[in-house]
Structures are given as C-alpha cells and as structure tokens.
mmCIF file of N, CA, C and O in Angstrom:
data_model
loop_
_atom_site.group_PDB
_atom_site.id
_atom_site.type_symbol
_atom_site.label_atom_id
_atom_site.label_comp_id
_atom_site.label_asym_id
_atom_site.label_seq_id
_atom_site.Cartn_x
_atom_site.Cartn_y
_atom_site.Cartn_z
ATOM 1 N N UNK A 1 -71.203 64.090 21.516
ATOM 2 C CA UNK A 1 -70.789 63.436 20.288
ATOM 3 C C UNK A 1 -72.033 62.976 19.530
ATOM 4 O O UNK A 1 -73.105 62.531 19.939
ATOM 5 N N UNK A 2 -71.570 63.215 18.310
ATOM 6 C CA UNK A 2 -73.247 63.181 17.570
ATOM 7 C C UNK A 2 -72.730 61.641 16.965
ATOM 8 O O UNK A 2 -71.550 61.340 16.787
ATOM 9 N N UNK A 3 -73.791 60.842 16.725
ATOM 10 C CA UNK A 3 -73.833 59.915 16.143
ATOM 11 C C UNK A 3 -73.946 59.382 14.800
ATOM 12 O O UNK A 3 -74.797 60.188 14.427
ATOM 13 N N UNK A 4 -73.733 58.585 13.691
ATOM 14 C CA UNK A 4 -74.265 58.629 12.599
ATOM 15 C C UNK A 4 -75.589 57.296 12.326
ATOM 16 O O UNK A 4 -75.295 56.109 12.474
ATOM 17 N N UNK A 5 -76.886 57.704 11.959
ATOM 18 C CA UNK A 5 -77.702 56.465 11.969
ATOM 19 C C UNK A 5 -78.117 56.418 10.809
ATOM 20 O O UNK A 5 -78.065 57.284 9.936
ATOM 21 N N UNK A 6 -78.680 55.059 10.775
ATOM 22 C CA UNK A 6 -79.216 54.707 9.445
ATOM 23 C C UNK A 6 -80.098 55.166 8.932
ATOM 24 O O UNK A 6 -80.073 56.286 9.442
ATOM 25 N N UNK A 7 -81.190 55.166 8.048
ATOM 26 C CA UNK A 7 -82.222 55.459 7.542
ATOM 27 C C UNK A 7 -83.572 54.772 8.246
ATOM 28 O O UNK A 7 -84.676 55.276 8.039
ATOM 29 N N UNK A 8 -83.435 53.734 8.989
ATOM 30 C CA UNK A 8 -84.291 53.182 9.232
ATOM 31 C C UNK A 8 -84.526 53.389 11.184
ATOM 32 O O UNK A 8 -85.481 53.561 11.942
ATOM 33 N N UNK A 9 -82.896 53.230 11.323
ATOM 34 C CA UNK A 9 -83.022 54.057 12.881
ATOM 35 C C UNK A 9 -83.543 55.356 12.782
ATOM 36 O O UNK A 9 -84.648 55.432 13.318
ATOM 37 N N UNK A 10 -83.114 56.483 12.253
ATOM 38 C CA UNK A 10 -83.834 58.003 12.148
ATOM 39 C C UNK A 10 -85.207 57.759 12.016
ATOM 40 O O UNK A 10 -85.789 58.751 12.453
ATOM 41 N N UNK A 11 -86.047 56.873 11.605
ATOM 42 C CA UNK A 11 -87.076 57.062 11.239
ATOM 43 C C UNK A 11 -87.766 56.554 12.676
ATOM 44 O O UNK A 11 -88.606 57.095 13.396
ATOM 45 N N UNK A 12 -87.238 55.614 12.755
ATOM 46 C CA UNK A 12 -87.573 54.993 14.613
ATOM 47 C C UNK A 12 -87.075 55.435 15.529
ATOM 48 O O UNK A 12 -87.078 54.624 16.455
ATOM 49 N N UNK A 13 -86.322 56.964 15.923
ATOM 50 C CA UNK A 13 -85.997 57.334 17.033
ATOM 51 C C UNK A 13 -87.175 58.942 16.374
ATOM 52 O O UNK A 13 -87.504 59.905 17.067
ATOM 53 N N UNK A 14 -87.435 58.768 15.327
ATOM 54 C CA UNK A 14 -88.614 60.301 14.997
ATOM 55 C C UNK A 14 -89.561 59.688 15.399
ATOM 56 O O UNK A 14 -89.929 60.098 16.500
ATOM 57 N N UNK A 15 -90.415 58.482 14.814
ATOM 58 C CA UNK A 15 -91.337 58.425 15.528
ATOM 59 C C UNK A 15 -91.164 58.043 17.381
ATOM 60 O O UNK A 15 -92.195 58.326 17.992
ATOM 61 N N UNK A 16 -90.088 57.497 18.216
ATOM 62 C CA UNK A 16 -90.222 57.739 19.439
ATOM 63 C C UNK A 16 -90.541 58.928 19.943
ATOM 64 O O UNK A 16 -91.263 58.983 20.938
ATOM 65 N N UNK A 17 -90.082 60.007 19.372
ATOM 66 C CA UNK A 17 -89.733 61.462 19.780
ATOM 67 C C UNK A 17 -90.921 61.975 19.671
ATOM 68 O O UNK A 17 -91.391 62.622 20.607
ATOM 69 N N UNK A 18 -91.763 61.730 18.253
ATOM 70 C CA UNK A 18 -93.484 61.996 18.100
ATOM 71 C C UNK A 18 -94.112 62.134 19.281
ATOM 72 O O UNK A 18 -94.380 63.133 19.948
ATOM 73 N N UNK A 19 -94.410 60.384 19.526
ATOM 74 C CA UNK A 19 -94.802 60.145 20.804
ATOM 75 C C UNK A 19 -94.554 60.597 21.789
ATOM 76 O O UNK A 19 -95.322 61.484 22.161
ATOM 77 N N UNK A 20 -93.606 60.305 22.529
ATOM 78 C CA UNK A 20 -93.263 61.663 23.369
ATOM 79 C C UNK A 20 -93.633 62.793 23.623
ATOM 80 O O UNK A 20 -93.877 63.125 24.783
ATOM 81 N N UNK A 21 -93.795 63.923 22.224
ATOM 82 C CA UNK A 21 -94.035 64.807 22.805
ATOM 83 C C UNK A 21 -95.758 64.848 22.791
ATOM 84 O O UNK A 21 -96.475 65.630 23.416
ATOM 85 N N UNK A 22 -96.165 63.761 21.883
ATOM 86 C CA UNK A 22 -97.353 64.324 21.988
ATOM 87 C C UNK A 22 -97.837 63.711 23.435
ATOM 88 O O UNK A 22 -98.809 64.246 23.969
ATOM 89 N N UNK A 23 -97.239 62.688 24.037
ATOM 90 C CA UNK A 23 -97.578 62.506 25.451
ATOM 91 C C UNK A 23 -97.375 63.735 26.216
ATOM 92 O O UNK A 23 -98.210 63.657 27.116
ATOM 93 N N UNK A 24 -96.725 64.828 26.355
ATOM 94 C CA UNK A 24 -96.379 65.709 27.049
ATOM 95 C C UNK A 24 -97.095 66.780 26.799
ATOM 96 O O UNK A 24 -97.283 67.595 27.703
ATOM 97 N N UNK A 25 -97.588 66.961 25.616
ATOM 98 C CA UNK A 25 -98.454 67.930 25.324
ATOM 99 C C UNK A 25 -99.880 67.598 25.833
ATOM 100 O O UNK A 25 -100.689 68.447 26.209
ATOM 101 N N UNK A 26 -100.133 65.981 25.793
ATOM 102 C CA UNK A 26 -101.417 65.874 27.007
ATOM 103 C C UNK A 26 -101.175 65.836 27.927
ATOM 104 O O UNK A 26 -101.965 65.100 28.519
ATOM 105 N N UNK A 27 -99.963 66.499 28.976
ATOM 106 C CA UNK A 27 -100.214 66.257 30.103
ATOM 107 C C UNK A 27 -99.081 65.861 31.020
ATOM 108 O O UNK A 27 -98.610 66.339 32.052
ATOM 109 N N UNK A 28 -98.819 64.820 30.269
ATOM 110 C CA UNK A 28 -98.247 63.413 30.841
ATOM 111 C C UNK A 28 -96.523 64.080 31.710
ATOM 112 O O UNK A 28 -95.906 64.992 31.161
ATOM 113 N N UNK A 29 -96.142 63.611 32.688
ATOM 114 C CA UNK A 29 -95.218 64.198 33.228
ATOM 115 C C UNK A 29 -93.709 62.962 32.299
ATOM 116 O O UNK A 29 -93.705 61.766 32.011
ATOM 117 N N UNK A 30 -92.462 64.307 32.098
ATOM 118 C CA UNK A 30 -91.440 63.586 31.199
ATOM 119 C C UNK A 30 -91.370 62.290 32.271
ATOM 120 O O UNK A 30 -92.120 61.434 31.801
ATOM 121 N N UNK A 31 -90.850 61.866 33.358
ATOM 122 C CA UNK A 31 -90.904 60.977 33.317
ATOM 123 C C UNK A 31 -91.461 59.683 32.973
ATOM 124 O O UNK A 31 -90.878 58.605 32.854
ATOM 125 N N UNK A 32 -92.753 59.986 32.825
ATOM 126 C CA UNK A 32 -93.191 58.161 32.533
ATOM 127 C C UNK A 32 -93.894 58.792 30.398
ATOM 128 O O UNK A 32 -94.387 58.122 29.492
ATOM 129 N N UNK A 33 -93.631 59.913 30.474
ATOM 130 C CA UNK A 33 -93.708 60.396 28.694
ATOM 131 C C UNK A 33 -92.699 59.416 27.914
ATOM 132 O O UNK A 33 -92.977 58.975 26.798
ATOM 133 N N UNK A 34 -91.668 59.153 28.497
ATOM 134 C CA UNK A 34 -89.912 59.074 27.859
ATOM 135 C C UNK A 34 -90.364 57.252 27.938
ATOM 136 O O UNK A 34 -90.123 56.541 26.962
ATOM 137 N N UNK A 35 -90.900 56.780 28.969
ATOM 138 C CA UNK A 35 -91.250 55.270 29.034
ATOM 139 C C UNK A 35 -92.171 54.508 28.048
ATOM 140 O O UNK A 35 -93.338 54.847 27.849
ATOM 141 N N UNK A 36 -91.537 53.400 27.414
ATOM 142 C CA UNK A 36 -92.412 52.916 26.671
ATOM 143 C C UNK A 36 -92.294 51.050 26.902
ATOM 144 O O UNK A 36 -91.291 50.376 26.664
ATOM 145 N N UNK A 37 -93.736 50.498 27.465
ATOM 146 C CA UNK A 37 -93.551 49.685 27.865
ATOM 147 C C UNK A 37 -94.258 48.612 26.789
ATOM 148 O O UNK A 37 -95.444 48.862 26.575
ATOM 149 N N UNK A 38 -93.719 47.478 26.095
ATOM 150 C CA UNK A 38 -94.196 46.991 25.040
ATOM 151 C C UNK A 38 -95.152 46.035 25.484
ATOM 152 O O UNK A 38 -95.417 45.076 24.760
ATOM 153 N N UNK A 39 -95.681 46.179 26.552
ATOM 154 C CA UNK A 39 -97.056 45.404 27.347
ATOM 155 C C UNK A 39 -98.502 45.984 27.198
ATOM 156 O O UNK A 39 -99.600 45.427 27.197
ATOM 157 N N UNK A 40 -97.983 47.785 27.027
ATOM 158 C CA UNK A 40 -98.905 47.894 27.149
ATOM 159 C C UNK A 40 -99.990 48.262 25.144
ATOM 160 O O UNK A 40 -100.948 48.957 24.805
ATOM 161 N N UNK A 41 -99.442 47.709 24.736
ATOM 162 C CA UNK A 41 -100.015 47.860 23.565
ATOM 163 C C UNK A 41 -100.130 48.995 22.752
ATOM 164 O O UNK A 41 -101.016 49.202 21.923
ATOM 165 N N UNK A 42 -98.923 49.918 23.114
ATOM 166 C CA UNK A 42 -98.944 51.167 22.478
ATOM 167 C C UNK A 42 -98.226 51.015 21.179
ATOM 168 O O UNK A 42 -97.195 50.355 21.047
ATOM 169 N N UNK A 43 -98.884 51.720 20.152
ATOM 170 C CA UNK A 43 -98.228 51.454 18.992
ATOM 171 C C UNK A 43 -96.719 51.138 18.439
ATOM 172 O O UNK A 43 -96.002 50.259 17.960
ATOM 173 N N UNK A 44 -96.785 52.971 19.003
ATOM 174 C CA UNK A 44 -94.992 53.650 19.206
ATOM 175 C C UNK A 44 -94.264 52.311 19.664
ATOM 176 O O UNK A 44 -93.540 51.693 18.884
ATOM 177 N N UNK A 45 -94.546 51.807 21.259
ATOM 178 C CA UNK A 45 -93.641 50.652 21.501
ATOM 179 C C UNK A 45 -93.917 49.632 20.845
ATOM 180 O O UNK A 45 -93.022 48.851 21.165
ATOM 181 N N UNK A 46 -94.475 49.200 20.240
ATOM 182 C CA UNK A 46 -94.751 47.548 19.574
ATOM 183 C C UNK A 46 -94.185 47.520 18.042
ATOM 184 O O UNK A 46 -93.734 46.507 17.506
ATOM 185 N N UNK A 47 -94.319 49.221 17.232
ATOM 186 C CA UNK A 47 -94.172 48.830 15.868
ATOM 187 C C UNK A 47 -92.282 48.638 15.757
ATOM 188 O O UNK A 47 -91.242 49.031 16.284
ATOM 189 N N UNK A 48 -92.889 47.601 14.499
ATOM 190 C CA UNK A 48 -91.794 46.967 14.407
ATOM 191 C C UNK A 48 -90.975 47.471 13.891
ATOM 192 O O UNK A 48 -89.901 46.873 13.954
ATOM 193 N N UNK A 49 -90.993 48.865 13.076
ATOM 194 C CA UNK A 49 -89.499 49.375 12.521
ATOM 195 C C UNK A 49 -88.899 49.810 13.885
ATOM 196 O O UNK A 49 -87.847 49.194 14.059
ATOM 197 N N UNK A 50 -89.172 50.617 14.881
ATOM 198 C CA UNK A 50 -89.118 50.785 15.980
ATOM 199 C C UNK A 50 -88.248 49.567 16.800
ATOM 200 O O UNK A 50 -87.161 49.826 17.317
ATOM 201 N N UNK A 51 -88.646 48.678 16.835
ATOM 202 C CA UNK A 51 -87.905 47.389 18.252
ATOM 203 C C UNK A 51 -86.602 46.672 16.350
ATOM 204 O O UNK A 51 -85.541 46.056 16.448
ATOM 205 N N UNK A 52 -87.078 46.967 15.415
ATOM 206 C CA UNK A 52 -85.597 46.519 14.852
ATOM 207 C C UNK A 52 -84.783 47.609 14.565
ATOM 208 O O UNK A 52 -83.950 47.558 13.659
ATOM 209 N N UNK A 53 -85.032 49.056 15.586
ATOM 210 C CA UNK A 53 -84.073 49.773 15.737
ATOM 211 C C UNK A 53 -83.395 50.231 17.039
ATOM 212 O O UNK A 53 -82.519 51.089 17.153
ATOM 213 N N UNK A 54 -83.855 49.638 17.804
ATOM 214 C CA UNK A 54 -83.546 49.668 19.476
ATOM 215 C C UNK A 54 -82.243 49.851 19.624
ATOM 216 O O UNK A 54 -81.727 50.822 20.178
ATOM 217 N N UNK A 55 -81.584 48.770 19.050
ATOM 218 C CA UNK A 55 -80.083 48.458 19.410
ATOM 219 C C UNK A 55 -79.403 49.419 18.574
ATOM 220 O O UNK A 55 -78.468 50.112 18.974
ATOM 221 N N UNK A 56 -79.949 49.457 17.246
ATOM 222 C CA UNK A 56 -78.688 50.860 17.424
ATOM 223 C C UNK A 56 -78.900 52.283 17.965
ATOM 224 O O UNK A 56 -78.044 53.164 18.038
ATOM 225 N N UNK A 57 -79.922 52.339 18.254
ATOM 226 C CA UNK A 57 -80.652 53.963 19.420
ATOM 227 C C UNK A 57 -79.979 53.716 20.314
ATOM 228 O O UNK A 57 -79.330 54.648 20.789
ATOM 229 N N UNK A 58 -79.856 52.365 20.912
ATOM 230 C CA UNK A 58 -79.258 51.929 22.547
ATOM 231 C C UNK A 58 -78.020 52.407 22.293
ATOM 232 O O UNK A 58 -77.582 53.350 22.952
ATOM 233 N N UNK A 59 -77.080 51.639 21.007
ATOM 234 C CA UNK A 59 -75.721 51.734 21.211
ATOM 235 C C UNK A 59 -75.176 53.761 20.364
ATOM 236 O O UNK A 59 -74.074 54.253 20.118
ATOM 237 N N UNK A 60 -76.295 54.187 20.237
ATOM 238 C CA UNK A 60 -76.180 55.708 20.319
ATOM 239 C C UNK A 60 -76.267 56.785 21.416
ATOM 240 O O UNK A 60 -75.929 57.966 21.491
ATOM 241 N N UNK A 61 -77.021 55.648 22.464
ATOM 242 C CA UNK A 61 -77.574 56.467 23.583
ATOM 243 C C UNK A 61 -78.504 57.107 23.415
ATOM 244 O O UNK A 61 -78.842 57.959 24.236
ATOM 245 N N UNK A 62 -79.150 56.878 22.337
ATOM 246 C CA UNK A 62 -80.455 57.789 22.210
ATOM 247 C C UNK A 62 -82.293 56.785 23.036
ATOM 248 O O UNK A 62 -83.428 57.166 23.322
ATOM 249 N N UNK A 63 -81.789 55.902 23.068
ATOM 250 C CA UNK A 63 -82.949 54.655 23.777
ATOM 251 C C UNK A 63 -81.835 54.322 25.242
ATOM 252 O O UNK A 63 -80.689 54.767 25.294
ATOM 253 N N UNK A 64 -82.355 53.617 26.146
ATOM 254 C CA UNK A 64 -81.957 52.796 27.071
ATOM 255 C C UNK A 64 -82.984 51.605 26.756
ATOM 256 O O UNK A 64 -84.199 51.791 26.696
ATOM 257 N N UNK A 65 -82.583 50.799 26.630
ATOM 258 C CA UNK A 65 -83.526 49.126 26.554
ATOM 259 C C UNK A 65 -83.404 48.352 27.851
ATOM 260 O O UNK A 65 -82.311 48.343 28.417
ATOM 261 N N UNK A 66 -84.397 47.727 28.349
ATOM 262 C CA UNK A 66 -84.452 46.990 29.589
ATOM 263 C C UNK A 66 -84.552 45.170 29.255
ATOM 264 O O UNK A 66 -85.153 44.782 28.253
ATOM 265 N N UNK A 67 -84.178 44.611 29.803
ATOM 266 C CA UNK A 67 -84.394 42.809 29.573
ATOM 267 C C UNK A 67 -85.792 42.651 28.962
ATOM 268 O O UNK A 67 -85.749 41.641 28.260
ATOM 269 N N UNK A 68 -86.660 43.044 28.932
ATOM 270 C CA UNK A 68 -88.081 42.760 28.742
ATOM 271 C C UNK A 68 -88.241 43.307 27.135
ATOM 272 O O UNK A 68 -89.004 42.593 26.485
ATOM 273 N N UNK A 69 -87.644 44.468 26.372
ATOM 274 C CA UNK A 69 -87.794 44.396 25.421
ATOM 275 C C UNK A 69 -88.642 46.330 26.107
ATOM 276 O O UNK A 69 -89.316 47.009 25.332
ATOM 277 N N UNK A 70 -88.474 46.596 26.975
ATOM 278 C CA UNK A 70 -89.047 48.232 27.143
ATOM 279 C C UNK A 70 -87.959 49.014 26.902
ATOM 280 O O UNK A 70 -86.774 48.679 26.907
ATOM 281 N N UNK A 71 -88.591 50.401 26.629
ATOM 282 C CA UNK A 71 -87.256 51.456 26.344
ATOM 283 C C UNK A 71 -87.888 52.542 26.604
ATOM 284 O O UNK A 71 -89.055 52.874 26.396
ATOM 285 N N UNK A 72 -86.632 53.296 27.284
ATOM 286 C CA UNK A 72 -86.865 54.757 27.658
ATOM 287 C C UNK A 72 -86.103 55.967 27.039
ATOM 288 O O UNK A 72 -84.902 56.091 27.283
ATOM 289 N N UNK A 73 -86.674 56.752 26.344
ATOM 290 C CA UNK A 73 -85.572 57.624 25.406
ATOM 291 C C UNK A 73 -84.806 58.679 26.409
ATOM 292 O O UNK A 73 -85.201 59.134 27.483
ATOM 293 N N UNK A 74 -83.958 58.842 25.920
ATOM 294 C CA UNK A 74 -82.447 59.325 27.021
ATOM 295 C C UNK A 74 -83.145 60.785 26.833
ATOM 296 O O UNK A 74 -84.069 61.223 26.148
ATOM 297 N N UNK A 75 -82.188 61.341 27.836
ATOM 298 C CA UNK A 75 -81.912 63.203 27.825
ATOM 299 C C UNK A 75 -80.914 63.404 26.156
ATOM 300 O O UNK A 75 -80.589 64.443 25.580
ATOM 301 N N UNK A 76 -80.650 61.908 25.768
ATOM 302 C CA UNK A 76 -79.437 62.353 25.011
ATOM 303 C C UNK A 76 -80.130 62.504 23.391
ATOM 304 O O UNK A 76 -79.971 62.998 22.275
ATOM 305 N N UNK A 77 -80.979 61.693 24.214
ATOM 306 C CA UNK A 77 -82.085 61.696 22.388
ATOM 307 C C UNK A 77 -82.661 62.456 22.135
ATOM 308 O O UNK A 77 -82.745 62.826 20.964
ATOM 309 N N UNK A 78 -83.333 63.043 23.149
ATOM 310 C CA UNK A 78 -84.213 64.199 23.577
ATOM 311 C C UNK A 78 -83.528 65.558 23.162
ATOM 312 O O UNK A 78 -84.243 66.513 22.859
ATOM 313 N N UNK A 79 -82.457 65.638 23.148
ATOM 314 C CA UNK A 79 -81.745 66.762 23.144
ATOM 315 C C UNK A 79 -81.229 66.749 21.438
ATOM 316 O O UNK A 79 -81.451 67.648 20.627
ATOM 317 N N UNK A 80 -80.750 65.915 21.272
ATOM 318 C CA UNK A 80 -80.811 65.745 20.064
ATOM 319 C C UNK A 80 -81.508 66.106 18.402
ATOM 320 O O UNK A 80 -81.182 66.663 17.354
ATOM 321 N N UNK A 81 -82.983 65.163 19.180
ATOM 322 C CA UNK A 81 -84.418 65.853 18.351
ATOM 323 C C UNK A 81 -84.736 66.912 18.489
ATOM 324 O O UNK A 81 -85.486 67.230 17.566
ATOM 325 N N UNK A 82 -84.540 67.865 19.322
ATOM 326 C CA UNK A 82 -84.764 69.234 19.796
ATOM 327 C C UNK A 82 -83.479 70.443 18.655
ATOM 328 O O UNK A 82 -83.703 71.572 18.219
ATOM 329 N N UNK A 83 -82.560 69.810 18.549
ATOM 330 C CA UNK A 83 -82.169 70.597 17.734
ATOM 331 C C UNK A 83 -82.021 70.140 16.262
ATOM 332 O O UNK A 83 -81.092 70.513 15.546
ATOM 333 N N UNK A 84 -83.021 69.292 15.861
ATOM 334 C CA UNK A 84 -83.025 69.035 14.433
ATOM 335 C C UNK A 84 -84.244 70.261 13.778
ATOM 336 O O UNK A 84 -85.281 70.554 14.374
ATOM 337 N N UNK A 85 -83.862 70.779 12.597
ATOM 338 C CA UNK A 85 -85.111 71.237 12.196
ATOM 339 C C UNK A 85 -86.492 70.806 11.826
ATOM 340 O O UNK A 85 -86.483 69.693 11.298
ATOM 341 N N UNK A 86 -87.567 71.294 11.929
ATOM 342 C CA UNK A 86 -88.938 70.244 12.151
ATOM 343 C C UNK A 86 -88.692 69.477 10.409
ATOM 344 O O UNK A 86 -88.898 68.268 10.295
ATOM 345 N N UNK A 87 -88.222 70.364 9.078
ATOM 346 C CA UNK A 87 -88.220 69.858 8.158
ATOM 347 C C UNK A 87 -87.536 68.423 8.215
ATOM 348 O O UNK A 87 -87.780 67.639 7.297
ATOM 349 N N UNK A 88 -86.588 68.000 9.376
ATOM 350 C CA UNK A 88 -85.919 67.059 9.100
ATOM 351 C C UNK A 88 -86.542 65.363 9.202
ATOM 352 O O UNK A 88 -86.434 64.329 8.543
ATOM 353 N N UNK A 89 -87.401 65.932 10.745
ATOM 354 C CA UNK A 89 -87.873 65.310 11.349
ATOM 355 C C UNK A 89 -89.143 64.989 10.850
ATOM 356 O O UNK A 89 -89.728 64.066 11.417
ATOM 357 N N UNK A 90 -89.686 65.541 9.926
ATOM 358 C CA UNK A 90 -91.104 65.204 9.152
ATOM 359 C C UNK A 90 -90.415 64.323 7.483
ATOM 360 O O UNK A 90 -90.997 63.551 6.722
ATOM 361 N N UNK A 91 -88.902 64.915 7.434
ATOM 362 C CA UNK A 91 -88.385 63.708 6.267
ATOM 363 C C UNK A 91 -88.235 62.480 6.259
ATOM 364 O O UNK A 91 -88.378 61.648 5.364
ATOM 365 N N UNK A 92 -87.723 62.350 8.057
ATOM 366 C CA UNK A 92 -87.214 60.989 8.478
ATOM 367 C C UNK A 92 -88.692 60.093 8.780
ATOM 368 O O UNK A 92 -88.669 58.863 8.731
ATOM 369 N N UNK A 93 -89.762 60.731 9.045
ATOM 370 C CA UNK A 93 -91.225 60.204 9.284
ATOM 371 C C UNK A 93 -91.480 59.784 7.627
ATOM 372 O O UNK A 93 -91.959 58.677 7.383
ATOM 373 N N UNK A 94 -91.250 60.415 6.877
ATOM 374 C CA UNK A 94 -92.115 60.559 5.696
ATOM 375 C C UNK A 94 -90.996 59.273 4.920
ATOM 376 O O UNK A 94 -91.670 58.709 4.058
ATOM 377 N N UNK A 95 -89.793 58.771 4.959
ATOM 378 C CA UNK A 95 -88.873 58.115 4.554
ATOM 379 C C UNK A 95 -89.443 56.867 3.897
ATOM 380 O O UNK A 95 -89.423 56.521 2.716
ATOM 381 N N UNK A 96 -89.990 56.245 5.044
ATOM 382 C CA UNK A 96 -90.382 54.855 4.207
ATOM 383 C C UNK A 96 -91.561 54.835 3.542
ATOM 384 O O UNK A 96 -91.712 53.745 2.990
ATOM 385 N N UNK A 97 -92.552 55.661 3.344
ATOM 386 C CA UNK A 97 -93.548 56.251 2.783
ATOM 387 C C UNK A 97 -93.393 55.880 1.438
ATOM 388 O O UNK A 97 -94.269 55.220 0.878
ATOM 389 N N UNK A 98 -92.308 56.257 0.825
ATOM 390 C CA UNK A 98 -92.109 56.646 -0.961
ATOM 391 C C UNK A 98 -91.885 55.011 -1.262
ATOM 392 O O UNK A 98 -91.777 54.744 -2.459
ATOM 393 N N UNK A 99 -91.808 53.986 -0.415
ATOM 394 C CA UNK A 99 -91.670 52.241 -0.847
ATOM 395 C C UNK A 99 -92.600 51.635 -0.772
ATOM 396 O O UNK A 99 -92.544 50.407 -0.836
ATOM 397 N N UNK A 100 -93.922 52.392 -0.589
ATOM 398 C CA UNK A 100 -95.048 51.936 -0.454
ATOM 399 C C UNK A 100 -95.731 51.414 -1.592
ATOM 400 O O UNK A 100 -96.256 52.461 -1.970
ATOM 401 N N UNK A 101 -96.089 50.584 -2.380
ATOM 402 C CA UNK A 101 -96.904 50.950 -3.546
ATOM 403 C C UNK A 101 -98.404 51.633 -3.301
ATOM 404 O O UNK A 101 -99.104 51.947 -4.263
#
C-alpha cells in the first residue's frame, strides 16, 4: 500500500534514501547503511527537516524511530525509493530550494 506524503516528508525520506545509498556505495554493509544515529553527528540524522518528518515516515513505514530520537529506514522505504524515477527524487531534493531567497 502506497502512502500519500507531504511535501516536506518526500523531501526528508529523499534525502534519507541519498544517504543511504551513498553509504553503500562506500562500502558500508545495508545493515548499519539503513541506521542513523542522531549522536553521531551526521548531517542526514540531525537536519531538521528530516526529525520534523520522522513521524509521518514512521506512521508510513517508511522510517522505524527508536525512544532516543534514532531511525532506521525500512525495506518498505527502500523499496519504495527504488521505484521512483531518479527525475522524481532529484524534484523532491530540489523542493525547498525555490523558498530560498
């Protein structure tokens, strides 16, 4: 079941998905790729459009959130971003861009 998200969640479950893969493309094994722990000072986990979109990724199933404020992106998100076209996924990045002055 596909979900419907906001403008501001799409833009914070694209950039999770970024990250991700570019963790995987260095290397990094999916399991601890998909982990993002907001301790450790990584952008992806700390920026804030990102953690004021948690809860609705969570209640999409596209994040799992832990008590601490960490999140791990699902198989469900993953699968998801995989079948969007790259044009979509460079729109939803590029979104809040145009409110910039």
């Amino acid at each position: 079941m596909e979900h419907t998200l906001t403008r501001d969640a799409k833009k914070a479950l694209a950039t999770i998905y970024k990250a991700y893969k570019s963790r995987r493309a260095s290397g990094e094994a999916k399991s601890s790729a998909v982990y993002f722990d907001t301790e450790s000072h990584d952008a992806t986990a700390i920026d804030a459009a990102v953690s004021d979109s948690l809860a609705e990724l969570s209640n999409a199933k596209y994040v799992k959130t832990d008590i601490c404020g960490n999140y791990t992106l699902t198989d469900s998100g993953i699968i998801f971003m995989e079948n969007l076209p790259v044009g979509t996924i460079k729109e939803w990045l590029s979104f809040s861009a145009q409110f910039i002055p």
